């Protein structure tokens, strides 16, 4: 089943993001290679693809896991969590309708 991982950053998270980003991206690449990743990316803090020093306000990941518990475990083990980038992470089941 698909799950949405929605994470919200702590204030001024940009430097923490930069430090943890290589490990975070590697985990996403592993999901992609396993055919589990539908999409992933950050929310720019301002209305710009490159927010510069404004940074990001959170992240969204949609991926397939065998259970809600597996998705939560994966999300909680993210390098951004360990680095203190996120102050809140929620995981919810997701039913894809479009595109089919």
mmCIF file of C-alpha atoms in Angstrom:
data_model
loop_
_atom_site.group_PDB
_atom_site.id
_atom_site.type_symbol
_atom_site.label_atom_id
_atom_site.label_comp_id
_atom_site.label_asym_id
_atom_site.label_seq_id
_atom_site.Cartn_x
_atom_site.Cartn_y
_atom_site.Cartn_z
ATOM 1 C CA UNK A 1 0.000 0.000 0.000
ATOM 2 C CA UNK A 2 1.066 3.593 -0.536
ATOM 3 C CA UNK A 3 1.772 5.883 2.419
ATOM 4 C CA UNK A 4 2.264 9.638 2.685
ATOM 5 C CA UNK A 5 5.063 10.816 4.924
ATOM 6 C CA UNK A 6 4.516 14.484 5.764
ATOM 7 C CA UNK A 7 7.219 16.206 7.769
ATOM 8 C CA UNK A 8 7.418 19.743 9.119
ATOM 9 C CA UNK A 9 10.763 21.443 9.678
ATOM 10 C CA UNK A 10 11.943 23.197 12.794
ATOM 11 C CA UNK A 11 12.619 26.927 12.307
ATOM 12 C CA UNK A 12 15.915 27.706 10.561
ATOM 13 C CA UNK A 13 16.485 24.105 9.485
ATOM 14 C CA UNK A 14 18.513 24.838 6.345
ATOM 15 C CA UNK A 15 22.001 24.136 7.731
ATOM 16 C CA UNK A 16 20.806 20.905 9.361
ATOM 17 C CA UNK A 17 19.207 19.904 6.056
ATOM 18 C CA UNK A 18 22.425 20.547 4.158
ATOM 19 C CA UNK A 19 24.412 18.384 6.567
ATOM 20 C CA UNK A 20 22.001 15.433 6.536
ATOM 21 C CA UNK A 21 20.928 15.693 2.876
ATOM 22 C CA UNK A 22 23.346 13.137 1.338
ATOM 23 C CA UNK A 23 22.207 10.390 3.724
ATOM 24 C CA UNK A 24 18.551 11.398 3.321
ATOM 25 C CA UNK A 25 18.816 11.245 -0.494
ATOM 26 C CA UNK A 26 20.589 7.878 -0.359
ATOM 27 C CA UNK A 27 17.659 6.360 1.537
ATOM 28 C CA UNK A 28 15.261 7.785 -1.041
ATOM 29 C CA UNK A 29 17.395 6.339 -3.854
ATOM 30 C CA UNK A 30 17.177 2.936 -2.172
ATOM 31 C CA UNK A 31 13.374 3.185 -2.097
ATOM 32 C CA UNK A 32 13.405 4.226 -5.753
ATOM 33 C CA UNK A 33 15.646 1.333 -6.769
ATOM 34 C CA UNK A 34 13.326 -1.060 -4.915
ATOM 35 C CA UNK A 35 10.400 0.332 -6.954
ATOM 36 C CA UNK A 36 8.680 1.720 -3.836
ATOM 37 C CA UNK A 37 9.051 5.486 -4.304
ATOM 38 C CA UNK A 38 6.273 7.390 -6.065
ATOM 39 C CA UNK A 39 7.494 10.932 -5.313
ATOM 40 C CA UNK A 40 9.493 12.929 -2.808
ATOM 41 C CA UNK A 41 10.540 16.512 -2.274
ATOM 42 C CA UNK A 42 10.684 19.510 0.037
ATOM 43 C CA UNK A 43 8.332 22.456 0.495
ATOM 44 C CA UNK A 44 10.185 25.708 -0.269
ATOM 45 C CA UNK A 45 9.570 28.203 2.522
ATOM 46 C CA UNK A 46 8.850 30.898 -0.061
ATOM 47 C CA UNK A 47 7.131 30.727 -3.446
ATOM 48 C CA UNK A 48 10.291 29.865 -5.364
ATOM 49 C CA UNK A 49 11.847 26.613 -6.589
ATOM 50 C CA UNK A 50 15.149 27.762 -5.072
ATOM 51 C CA UNK A 51 14.259 29.485 -1.799
ATOM 52 C CA UNK A 52 17.883 30.347 -1.019
ATOM 53 C CA UNK A 53 18.496 31.184 2.634
ATOM 54 C CA UNK A 54 14.751 31.029 3.395
ATOM 55 C CA UNK A 55 15.111 27.249 3.179
ATOM 56 C CA UNK A 56 12.289 24.769 3.413
ATOM 57 C CA UNK A 57 9.281 24.249 5.654
ATOM 58 C CA UNK A 58 8.969 20.484 5.360
ATOM 59 C CA UNK A 59 8.964 17.449 3.105
ATOM 60 C CA UNK A 60 6.564 15.078 1.396
ATOM 61 C CA UNK A 61 7.254 11.465 0.473
ATOM 62 C CA UNK A 62 4.793 9.057 -1.119
ATOM 63 C CA UNK A 63 6.051 5.492 -1.149
ATOM 64 C CA UNK A 64 4.919 1.899 -0.948
ATOM 65 C CA UNK A 65 5.465 -0.083 2.240
ATOM 66 C CA UNK A 66 4.121 -3.407 3.449
ATOM 67 C CA UNK A 67 2.335 -1.822 6.417
ATOM 68 C CA UNK A 68 1.716 1.410 8.282
ATOM 69 C CA UNK A 69 4.170 0.249 10.929
ATOM 70 C CA UNK A 70 6.871 -0.311 8.288
ATOM 71 C CA UNK A 71 6.251 3.162 6.828
ATOM 72 C CA UNK A 72 6.404 4.759 10.291
ATOM 73 C CA UNK A 73 9.609 2.892 11.138
ATOM 74 C CA UNK A 74 11.201 4.016 7.859
ATOM 75 C CA UNK A 75 10.123 7.632 8.437
ATOM 76 C CA UNK A 76 11.365 7.690 12.028
ATOM 77 C CA UNK A 77 14.764 6.376 10.916
ATOM 78 C CA UNK A 78 15.311 9.196 8.424
ATOM 79 C CA UNK A 79 18.583 11.142 8.743
ATOM 80 C CA UNK A 80 16.584 14.389 8.848
ATOM 81 C CA UNK A 81 14.860 13.126 12.011
ATOM 82 C CA UNK A 82 18.218 12.246 13.591
ATOM 83 C CA UNK A 83 19.646 15.649 12.601
ATOM 84 C CA UNK A 84 16.736 17.540 14.161
ATOM 85 C CA UNK A 85 15.455 18.927 10.848
ATOM 86 C CA UNK A 86 11.869 17.857 11.528
ATOM 87 C CA UNK A 87 9.759 18.771 14.525
ATOM 88 C CA UNK A 88 6.770 16.679 13.394
ATOM 89 C CA UNK A 89 6.360 13.681 11.101
ATOM 90 C CA UNK A 90 3.047 12.054 10.237
ATOM 91 C CA UNK A 91 2.468 8.920 8.192
ATOM 92 C CA UNK A 92 -0.886 8.084 6.633
ATOM 93 C CA UNK A 93 -2.182 5.439 4.231
ATOM 94 C CA UNK A 94 -2.772 6.842 0.756
ATOM 95 C CA UNK A 95 -5.049 5.652 -2.035
ATOM 96 C CA UNK A 96 -3.834 6.772 -5.442
ATOM 97 C CA UNK A 97 -6.648 7.586 -7.867
ATOM 98 C CA UNK A 98 -4.980 9.783 -10.519
ATOM 99 C CA UNK A 99 -3.024 9.383 -12.610
ATOM 100 C CA UNK A 100 -3.804 5.707 -13.028
#
